[in-house]
CSV table of C-alpha atoms in Angstrom, one decimal:
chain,number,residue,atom,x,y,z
A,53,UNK,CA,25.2,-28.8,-18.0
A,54,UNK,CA,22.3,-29.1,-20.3
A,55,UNK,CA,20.0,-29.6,-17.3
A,56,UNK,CA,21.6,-26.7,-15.8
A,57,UNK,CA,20.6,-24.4,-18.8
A,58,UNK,CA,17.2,-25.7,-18.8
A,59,UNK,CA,16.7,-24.8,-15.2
A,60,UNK,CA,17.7,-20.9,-15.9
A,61,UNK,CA,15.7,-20.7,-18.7
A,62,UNK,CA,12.3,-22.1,-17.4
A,63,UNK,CA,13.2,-19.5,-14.2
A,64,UNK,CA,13.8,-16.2,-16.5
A,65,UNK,CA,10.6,-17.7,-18.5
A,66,UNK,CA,8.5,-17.4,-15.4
A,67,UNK,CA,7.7,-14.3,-14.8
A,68,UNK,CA,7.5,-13.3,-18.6
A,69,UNK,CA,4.8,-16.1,-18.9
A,70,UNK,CA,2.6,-14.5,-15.9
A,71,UNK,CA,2.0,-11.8,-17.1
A,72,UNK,CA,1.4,-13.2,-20.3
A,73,UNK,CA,-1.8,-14.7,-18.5
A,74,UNK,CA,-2.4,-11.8,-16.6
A,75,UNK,CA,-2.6,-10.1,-20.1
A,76,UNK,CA,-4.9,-12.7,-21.7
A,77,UNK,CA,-7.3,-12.4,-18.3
A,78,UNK,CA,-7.8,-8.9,-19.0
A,79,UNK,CA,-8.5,-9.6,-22.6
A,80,UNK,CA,-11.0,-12.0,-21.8
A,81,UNK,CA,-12.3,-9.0,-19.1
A,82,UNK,CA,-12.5,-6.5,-21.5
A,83,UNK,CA,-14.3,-8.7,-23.9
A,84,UNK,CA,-16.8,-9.6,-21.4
A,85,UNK,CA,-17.5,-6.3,-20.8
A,86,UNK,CA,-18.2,-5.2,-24.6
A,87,UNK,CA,-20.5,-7.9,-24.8
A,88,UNK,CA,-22.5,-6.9,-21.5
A,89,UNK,CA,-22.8,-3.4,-22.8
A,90,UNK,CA,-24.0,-4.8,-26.5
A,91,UNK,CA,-26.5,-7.0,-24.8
A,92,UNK,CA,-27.8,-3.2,-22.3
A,93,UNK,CA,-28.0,-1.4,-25.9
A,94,UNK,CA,-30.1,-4.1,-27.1
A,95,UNK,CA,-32.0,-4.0,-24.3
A,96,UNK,CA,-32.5,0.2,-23.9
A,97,UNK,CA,-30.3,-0.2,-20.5
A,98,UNK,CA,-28.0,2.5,-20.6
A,99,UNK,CA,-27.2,1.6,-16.5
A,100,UNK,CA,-23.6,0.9,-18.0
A,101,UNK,CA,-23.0,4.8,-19.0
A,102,UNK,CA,-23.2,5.8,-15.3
A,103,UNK,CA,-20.0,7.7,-14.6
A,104,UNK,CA,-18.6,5.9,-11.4
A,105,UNK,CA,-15.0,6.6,-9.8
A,106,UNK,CA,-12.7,4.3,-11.2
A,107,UNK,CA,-10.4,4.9,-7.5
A,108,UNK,CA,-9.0,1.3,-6.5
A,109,UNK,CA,-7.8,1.6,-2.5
A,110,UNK,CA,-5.9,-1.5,-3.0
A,111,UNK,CA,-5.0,-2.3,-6.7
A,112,UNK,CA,-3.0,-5.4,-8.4
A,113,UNK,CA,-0.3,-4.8,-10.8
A,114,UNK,CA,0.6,-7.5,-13.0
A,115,UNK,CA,1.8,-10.1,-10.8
A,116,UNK,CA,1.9,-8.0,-7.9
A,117,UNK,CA,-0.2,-7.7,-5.3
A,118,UNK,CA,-1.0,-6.1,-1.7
A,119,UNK,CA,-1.0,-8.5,1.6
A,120,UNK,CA,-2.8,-7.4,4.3
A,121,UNK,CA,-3.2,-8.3,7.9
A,122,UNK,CA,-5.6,-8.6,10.0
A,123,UNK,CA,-7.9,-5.2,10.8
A,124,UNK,CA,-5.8,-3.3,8.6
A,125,UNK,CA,-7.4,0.1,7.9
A,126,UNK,CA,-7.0,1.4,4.4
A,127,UNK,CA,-8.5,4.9,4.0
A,128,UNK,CA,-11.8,5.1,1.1
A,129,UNK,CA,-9.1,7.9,-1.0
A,130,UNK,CA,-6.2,5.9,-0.5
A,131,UNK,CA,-3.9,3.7,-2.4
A,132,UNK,CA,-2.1,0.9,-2.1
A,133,UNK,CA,-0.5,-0.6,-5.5
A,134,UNK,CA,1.5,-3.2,-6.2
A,135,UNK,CA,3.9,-5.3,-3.8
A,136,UNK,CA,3.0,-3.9,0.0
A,137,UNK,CA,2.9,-5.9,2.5
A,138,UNK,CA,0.8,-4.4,5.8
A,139,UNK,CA,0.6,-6.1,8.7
A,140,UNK,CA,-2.3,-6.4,11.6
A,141,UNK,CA,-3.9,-3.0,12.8
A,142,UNK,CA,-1.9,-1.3,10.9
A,143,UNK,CA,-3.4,1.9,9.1
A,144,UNK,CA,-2.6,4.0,5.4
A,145,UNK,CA,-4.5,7.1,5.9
A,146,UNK,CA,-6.5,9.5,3.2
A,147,UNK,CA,-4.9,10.9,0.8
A,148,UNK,CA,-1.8,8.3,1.3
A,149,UNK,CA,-0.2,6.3,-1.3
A,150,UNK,CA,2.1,3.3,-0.9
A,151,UNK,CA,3.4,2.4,-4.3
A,152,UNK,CA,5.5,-0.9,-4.7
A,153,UNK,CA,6.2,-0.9,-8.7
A,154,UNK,CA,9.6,-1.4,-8.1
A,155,UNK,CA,10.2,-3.1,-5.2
A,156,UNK,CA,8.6,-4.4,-1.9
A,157,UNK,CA,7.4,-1.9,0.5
A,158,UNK,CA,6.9,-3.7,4.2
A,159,UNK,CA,4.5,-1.9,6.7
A,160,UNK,CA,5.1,-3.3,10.4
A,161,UNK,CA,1.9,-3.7,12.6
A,162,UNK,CA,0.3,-1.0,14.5
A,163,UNK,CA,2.2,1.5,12.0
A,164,UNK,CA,0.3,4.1,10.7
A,165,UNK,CA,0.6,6.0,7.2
A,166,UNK,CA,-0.9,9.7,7.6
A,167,UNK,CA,-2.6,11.6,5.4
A,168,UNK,CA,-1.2,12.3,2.2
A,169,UNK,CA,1.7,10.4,2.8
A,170,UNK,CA,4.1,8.8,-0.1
A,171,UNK,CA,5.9,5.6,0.1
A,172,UNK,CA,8.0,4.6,-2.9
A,173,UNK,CA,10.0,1.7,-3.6
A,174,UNK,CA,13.1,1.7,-6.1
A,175,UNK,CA,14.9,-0.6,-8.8
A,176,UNK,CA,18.4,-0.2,-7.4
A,177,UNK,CA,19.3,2.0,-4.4
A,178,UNK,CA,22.6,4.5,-5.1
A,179,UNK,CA,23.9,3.3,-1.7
A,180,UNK,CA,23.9,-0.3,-2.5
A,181,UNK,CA,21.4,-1.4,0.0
A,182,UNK,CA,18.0,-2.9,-0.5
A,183,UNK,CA,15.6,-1.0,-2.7
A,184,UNK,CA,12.8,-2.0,-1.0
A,185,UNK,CA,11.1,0.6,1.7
A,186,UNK,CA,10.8,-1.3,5.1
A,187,UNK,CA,8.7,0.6,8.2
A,188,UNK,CA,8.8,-1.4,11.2
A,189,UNK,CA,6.8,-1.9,14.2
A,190,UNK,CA,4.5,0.8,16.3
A,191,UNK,CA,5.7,3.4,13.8
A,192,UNK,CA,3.8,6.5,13.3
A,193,UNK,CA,4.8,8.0,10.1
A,194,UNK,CA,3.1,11.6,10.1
A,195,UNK,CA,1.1,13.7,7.2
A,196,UNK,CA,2.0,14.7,4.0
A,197,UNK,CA,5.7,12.6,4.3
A,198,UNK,CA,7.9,11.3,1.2
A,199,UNK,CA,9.8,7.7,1.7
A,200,UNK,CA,11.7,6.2,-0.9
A,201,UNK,CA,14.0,3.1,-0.9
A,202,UNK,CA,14.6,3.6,3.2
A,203,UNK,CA,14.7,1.8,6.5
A,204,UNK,CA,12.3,3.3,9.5
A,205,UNK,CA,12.4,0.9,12.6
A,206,UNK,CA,10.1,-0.4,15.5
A,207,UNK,CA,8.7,2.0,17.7
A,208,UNK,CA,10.0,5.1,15.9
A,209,UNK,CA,8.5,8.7,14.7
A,210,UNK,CA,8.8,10.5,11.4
A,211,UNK,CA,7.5,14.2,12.0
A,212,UNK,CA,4.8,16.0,9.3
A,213,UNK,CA,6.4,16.8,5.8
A,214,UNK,CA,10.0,14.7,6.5
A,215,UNK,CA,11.5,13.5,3.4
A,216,UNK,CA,13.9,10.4,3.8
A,217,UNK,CA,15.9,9.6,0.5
A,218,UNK,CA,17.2,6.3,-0.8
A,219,UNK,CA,19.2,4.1,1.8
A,220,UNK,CA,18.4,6.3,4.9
A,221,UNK,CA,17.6,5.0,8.2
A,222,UNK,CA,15.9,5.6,10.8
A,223,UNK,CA,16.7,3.6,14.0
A,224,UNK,CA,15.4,1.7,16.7
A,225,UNK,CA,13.4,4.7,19.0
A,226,UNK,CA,14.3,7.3,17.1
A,227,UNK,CA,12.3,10.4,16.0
A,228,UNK,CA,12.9,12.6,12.9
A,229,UNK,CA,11.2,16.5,13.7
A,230,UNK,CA,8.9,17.8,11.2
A,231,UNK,CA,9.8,19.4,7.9
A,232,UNK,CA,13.5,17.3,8.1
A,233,UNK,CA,15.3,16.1,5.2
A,234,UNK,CA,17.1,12.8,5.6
A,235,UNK,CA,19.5,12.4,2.6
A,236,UNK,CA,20.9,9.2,0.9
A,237,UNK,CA,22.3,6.8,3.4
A,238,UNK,CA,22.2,9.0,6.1
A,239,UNK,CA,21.1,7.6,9.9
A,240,UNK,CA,19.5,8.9,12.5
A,241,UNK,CA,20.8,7.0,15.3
A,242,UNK,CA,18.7,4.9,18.1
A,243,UNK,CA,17.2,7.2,21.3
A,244,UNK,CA,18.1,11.1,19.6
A,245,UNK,CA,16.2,13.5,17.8
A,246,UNK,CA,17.4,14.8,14.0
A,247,UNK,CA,16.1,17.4,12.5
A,248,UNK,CA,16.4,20.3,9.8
A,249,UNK,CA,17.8,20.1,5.8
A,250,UNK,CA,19.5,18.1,6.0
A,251,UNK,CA,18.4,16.5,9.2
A,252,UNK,CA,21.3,16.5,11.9
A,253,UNK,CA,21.6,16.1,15.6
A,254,UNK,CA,19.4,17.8,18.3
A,255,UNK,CA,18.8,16.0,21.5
A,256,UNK,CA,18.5,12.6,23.2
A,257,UNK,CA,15.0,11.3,23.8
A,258,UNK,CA,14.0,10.5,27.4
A,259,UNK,CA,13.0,7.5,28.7
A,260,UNK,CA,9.0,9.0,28.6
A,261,UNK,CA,9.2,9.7,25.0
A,262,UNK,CA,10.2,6.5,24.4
A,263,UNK,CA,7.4,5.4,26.1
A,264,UNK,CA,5.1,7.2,24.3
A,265,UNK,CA,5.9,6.1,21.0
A,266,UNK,CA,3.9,2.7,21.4
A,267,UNK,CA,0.9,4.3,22.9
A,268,UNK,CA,0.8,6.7,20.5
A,269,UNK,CA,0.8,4.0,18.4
A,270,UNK,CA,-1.6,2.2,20.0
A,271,UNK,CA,-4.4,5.3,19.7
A,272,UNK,CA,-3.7,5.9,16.2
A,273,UNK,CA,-4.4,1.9,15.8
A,274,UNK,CA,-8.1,2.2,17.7
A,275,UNK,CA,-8.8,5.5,16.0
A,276,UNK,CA,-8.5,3.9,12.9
A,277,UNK,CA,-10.5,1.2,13.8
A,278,UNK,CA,-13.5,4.0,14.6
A,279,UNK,CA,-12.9,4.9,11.2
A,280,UNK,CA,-13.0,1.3,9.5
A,281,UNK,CA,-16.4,0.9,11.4
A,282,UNK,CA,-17.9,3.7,9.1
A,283,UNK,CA,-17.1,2.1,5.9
A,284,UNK,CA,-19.9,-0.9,5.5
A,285,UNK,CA,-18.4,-4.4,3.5
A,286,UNK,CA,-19.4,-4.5,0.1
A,287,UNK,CA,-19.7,-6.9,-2.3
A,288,UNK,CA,-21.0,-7.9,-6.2
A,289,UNK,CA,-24.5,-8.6,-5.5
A,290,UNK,CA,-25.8,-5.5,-6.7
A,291,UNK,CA,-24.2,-7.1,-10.7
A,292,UNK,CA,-27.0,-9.6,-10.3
A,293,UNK,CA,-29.8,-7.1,-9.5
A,294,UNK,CA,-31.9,-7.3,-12.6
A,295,UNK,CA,-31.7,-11.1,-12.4
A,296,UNK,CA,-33.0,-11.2,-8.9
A,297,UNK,CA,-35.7,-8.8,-10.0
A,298,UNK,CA,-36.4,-11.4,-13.1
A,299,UNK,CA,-36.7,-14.6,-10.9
A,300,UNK,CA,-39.1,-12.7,-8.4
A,301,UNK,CA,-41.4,-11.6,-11.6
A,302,UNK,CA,-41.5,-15.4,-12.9
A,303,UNK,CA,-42.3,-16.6,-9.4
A,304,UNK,CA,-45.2,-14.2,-8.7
């Protein structure tokens, strides 16, 4: 029983004592970063006062932080904070922002995110289902969309400006029209069309459609990889500038 207790306890401790070190890293950061600018005032370097955009595309939070897959395109303007999880070729889009606080949020490969997109996880989901946000597979989720706390699976199609609430789904091949509404723990069932406020049955999808789903989600992966080609790997070298410079003066 004792042995029991002392089990739970070091478990619930866990978490509270990460971010305990998380906290004591950033002091030590912050510190650091004092002293450096000290050390440029000394020196008449005022380099340090250069306003710079503090923007993070992919940003830590505590304990929690982004995995991402192979060739995974993340827009320069875009964020992706927390616990999110994107898979290869995937692609978040400008202006997007996937934001796992709360929960997970899960992006399936070959999915794309488009522009100014929102994807929310929750604490607890009303319906009783899992908080977390889950987009499957050759999904193309279109512009300026709001997801919270919902299901979207493989090889379906959320139109420009849908909204899908806590604990909706949608299915399997499935498409939700633009400008739709898909409240708490509603469903948009595999092969039809739903659209409107709140989203409700139109048509069946045809077998073409279908078909078109994954090739549209094919382009959007090899466009994005067009895009990923602009934006050059960078690193920390440039910190260590003035010390180069230094090392080159003393050897000549």
């Amino acid at each position: 029983m004792r042995r029991n207790r002392f089990s739970l306890s070091v478990r619930m401790a866990a978490p509270i004592l990460r971010r305990v070190i998380v906290g004591i890293g950033r002091g030590f950061r912050e510190t650091g970063q004092a002293i450096e600018r000290m050390g440029c005032r000394a020196q008449d370097n005022w380099l340090f006062s250069e306003r710079i955009c503090r923007h993070r595309s992919v940003m830590n939070l505590f304990d929690q932080r982004p995995v991402l897959g192979a060739s995974v395109f993340i827009a320069p303007n875009a964020a992706v904070i927390g616990s999110v999880d994107l898979k290869d070729q995937s692609s978040v889009w400008y202006g997007a922002v996937l934001r796992g606080d709360q929960s997970n949020i899960y992006v399936g490969g070959f999915t794309s995110i488009g522009d100014r997109t929102i994807i929310q996880s929750a604490a607890i989901n009303p319906t009783g289902f899992s908080a977390r946000t889950y987009i499957g597979d050759w999904v193309t989720i279109g512009q300026g969309c709001i997801l919270r706390a919902c299901t979207v699976d493989d090889l379906s199609v959320v139109g420009d400006g849908c909204i899908i609430q806590e604990g909706a789904l949608v299915d399997r091949n499935a498409m939700l029209e633009p400008g739709s509404l898909l409240p708490t723990g509603a469903r948009v069932p595999s092969g039809e069309v739903y659209g409107g406020n709140p989203a409700v049955f139109k048509r069946k999808l045809s077998k073409e459609e279908i078909t078109e789903f994954k090739e549209t989600a094919e382009a959007t992966a090899a466009l994005a990889a067009k895009h990923a080609d602009e934006f050059l790997p960078y690193g920390t070298l440039y910190q260590l500038r003035e010390e180069m410079a230094a090392k080159v003066r003393r050897v000549c």
